[in-house]
PDB file of C-alpha atoms in Angstrom:
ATOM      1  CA  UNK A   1     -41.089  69.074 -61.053  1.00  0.00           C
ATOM      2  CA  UNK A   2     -40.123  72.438 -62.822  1.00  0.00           C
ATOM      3  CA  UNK A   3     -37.353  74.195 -61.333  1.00  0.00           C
ATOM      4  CA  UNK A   4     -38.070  77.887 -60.462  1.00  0.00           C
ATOM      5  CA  UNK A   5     -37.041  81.186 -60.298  1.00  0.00           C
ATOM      6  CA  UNK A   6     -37.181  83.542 -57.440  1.00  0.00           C
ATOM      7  CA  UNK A   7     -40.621  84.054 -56.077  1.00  0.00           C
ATOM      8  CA  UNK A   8     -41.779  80.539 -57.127  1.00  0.00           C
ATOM      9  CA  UNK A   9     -41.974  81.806 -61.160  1.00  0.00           C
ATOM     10  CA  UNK A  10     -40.917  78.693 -63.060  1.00  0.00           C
ATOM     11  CA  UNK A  11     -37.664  79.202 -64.499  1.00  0.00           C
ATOM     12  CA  UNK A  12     -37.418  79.780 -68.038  1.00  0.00           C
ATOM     13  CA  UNK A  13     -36.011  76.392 -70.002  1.00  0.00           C
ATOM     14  CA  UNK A  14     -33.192  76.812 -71.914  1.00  0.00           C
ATOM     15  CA  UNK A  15     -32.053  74.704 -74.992  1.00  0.00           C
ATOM     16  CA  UNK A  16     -28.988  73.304 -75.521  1.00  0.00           C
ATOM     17  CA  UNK A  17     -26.804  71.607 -77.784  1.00  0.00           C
ATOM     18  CA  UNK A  18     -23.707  69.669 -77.996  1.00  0.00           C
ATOM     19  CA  UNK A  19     -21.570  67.045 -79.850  1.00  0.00           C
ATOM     20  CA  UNK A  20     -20.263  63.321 -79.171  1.00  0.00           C
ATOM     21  CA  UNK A  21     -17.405  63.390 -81.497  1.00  0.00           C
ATOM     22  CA  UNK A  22     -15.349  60.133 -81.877  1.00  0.00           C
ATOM     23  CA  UNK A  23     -11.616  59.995 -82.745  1.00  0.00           C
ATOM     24  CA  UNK A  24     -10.541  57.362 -85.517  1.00  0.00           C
ATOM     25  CA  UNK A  25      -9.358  54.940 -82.525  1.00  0.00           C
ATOM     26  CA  UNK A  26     -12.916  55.273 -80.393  1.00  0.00           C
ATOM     27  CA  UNK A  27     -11.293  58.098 -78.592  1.00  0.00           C
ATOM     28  CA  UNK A  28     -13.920  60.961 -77.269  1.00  0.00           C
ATOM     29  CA  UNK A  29     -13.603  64.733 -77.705  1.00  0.00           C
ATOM     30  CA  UNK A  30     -13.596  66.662 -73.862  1.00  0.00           C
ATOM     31  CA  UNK A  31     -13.743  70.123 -72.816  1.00  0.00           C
ATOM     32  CA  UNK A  32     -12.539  71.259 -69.793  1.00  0.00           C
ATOM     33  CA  UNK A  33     -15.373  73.416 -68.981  1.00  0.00           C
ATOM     34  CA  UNK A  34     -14.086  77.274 -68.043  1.00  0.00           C
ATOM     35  CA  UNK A  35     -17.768  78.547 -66.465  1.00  0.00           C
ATOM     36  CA  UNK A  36     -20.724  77.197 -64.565  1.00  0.00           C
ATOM     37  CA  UNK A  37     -22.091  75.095 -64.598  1.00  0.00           C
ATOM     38  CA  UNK A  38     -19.831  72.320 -63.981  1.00  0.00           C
ATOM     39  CA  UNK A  39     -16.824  74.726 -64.404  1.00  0.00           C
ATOM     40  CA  UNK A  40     -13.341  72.528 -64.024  1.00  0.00           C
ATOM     41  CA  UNK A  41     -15.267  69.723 -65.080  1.00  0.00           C
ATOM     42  CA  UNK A  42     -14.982  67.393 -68.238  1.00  0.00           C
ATOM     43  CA  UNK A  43     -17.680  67.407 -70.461  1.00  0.00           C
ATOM     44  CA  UNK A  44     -18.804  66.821 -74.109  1.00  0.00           C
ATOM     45  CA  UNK A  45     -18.026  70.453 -76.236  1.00  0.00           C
ATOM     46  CA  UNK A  46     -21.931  72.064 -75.945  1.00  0.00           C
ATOM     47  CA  UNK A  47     -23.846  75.373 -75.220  1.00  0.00           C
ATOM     48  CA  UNK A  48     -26.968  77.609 -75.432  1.00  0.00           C
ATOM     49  CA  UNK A  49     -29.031  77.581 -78.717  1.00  0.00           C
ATOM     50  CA  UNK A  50     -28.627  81.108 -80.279  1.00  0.00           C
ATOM     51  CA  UNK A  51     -31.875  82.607 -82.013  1.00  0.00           C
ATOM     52  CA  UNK A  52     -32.165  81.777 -85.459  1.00  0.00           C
ATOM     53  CA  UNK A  53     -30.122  78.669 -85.289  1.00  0.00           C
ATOM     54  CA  UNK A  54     -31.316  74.998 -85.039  1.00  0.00           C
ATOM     55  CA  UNK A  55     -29.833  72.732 -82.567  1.00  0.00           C
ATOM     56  CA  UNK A  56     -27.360  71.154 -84.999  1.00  0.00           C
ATOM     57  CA  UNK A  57     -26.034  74.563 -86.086  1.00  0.00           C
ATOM     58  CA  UNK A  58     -25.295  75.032 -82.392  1.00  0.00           C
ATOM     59  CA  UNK A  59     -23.766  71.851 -81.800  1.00  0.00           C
ATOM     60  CA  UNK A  60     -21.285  72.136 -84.731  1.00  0.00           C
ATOM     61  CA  UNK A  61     -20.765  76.001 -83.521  1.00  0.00           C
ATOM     62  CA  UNK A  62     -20.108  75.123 -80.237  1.00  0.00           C
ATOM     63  CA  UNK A  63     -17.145  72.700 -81.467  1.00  0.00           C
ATOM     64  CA  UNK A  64     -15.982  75.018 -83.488  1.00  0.00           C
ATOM     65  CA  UNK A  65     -15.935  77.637 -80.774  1.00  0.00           C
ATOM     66  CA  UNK A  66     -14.688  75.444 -77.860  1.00  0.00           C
ATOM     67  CA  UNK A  67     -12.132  72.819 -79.482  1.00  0.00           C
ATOM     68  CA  UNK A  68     -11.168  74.766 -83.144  1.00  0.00           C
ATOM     69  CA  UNK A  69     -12.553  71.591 -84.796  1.00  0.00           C
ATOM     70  CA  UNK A  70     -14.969  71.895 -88.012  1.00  0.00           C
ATOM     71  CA  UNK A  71     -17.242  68.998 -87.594  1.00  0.00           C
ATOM     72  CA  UNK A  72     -20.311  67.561 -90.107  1.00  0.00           C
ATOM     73  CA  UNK A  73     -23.476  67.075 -87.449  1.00  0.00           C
ATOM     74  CA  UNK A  74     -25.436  63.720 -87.326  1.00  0.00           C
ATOM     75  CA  UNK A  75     -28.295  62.260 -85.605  1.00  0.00           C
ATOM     76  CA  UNK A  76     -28.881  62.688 -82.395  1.00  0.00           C
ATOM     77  CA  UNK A  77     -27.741  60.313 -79.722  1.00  0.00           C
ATOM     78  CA  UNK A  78     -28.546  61.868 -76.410  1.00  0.00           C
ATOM     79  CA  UNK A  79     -31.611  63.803 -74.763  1.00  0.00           C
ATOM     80  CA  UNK A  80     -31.197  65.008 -71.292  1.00  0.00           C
ATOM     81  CA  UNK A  81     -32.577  67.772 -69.062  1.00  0.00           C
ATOM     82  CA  UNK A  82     -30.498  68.996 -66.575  1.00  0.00           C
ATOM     83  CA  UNK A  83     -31.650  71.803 -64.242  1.00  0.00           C
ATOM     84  CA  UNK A  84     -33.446  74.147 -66.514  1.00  0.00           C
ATOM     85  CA  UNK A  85     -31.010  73.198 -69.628  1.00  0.00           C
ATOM     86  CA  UNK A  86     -32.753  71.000 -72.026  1.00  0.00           C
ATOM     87  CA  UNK A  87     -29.821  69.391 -73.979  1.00  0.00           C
ATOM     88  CA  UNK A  88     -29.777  67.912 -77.472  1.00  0.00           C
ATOM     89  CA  UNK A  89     -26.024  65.999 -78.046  1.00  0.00           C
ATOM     90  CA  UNK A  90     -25.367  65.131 -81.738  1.00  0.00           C
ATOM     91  CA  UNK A  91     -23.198  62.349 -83.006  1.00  0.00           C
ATOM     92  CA  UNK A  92     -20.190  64.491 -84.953  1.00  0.00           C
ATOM     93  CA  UNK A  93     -17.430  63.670 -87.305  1.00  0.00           C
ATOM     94  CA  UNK A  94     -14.204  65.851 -87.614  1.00  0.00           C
ATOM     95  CA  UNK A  95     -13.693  66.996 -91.426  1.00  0.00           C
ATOM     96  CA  UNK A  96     -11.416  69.897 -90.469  1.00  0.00           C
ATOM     97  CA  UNK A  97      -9.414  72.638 -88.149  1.00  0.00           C
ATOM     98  CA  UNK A  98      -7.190  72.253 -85.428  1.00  0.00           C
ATOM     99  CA  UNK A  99      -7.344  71.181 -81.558  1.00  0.00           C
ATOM    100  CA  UNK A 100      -7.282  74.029 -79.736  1.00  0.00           C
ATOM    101  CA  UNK A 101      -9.074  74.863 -76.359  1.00  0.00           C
ATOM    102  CA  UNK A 102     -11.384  78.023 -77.506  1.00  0.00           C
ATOM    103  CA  UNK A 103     -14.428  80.231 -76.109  1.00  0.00           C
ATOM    104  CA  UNK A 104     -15.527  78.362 -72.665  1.00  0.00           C
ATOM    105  CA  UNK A 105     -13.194  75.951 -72.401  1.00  0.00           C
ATOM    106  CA  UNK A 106     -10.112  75.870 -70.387  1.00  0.00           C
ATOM    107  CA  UNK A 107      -8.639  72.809 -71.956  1.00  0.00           C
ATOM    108  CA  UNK A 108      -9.417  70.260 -74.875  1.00  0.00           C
ATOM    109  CA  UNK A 109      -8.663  66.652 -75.211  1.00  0.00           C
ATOM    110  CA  UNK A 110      -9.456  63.126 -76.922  1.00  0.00           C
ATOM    111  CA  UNK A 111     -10.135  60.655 -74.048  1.00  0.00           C
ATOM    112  CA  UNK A 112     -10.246  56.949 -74.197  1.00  0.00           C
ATOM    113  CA  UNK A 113     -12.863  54.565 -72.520  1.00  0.00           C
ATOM    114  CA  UNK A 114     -10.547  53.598 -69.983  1.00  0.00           C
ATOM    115  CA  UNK A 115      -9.566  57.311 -69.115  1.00  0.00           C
ATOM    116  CA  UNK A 116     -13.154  58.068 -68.894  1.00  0.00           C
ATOM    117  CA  UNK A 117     -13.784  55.781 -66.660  1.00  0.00           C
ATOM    118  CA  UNK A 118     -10.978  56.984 -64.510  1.00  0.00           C
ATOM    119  CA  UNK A 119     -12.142  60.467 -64.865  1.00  0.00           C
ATOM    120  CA  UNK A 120     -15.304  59.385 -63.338  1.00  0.00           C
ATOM    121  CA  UNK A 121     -13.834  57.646 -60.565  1.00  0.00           C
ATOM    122  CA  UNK A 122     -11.933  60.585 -59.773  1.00  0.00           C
ATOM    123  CA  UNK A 123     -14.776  63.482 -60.170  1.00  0.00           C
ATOM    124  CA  UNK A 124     -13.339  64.653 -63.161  1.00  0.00           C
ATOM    125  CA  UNK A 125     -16.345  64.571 -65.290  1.00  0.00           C
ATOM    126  CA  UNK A 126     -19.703  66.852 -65.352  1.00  0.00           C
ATOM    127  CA  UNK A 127     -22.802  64.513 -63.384  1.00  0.00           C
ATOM    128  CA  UNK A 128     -23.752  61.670 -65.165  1.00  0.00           C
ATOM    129  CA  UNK A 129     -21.844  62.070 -68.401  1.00  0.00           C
ATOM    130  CA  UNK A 130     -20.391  58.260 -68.460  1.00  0.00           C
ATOM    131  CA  UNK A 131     -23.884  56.616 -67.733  1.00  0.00           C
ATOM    132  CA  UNK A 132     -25.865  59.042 -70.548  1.00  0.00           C
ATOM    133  CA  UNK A 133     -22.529  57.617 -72.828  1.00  0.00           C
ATOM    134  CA  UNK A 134     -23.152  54.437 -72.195  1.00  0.00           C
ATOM    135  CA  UNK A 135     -27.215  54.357 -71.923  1.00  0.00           C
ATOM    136  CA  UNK A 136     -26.651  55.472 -75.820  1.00  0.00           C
ATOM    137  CA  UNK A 137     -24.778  52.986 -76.513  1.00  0.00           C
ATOM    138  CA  UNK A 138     -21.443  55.097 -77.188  1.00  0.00           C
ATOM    139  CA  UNK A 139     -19.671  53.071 -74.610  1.00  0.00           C
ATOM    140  CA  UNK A 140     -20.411  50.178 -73.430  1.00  0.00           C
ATOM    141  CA  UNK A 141     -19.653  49.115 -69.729  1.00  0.00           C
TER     142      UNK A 141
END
């Protein structure tokens, strides 16, 4: 079912992109998200898809923006559609900068399986982030 908008209009879809980037130990790449949604929530560093800009521009701007980290984009690992976001998460290696929470992000941090898992238990993480992690095979259970 579509989601809508006030006055049953269907609400506009919006793409997204983010960025699974993987430390030299396994460790993942968080951001503490600063808005909604899912704002005080971990997540994978991600936004809106500006005009003019493919999805993998956005991804590695997005990292940039949020975590100060340059990062060379990859394939794609994840699909999802969440509300009326329509997200696109690219695999992502660092090749430069420095980690520093930026733009919408209140914090930034490199999180290993175990922690994730912990983060989950504890409600830490946006909806659904672990299982779409492991469903692509980034972690496995």
């Amino acid at each position: 079912m579509c989601p809508t908008a006030p006055y049953g209009k269907p609400a506009e879809r919006v793409a997204c992109a983010g960025a699974v980037v993987r430390g030299d130990t396994g460790q993942l790449l968080l951001i503490l998200r600063a808005q909604d949604p899912a704002r005080g929530r971990w997540s994978l560093p991600g936004g809106r898809v500006e005009a003019g800009e493919t999805a993998a521009e956005a991804a590695a701007r997005e990292v940039r923006e949020e975590t100060g980290l340059v990062v060379r984009i990859g394939p794609v690992l994840l699909t999802v559609a969440i509300g009326n976001y329509d997200i696109e998460d690219f695999e992502a290696t660092v090749v430069g900068g420095q980690l520093v929470a930026g733009d919408d992000a209140s914090d930034v941090r490199w999180c290993t399986p175990e922690e994730l898992s912990a983060m989950e238990r504890n409600g830490e993480l946006t909806d659904g982030l672990l299982n779409e992690l492991r469903r692509a095979g980034v972690l496995h259970s």
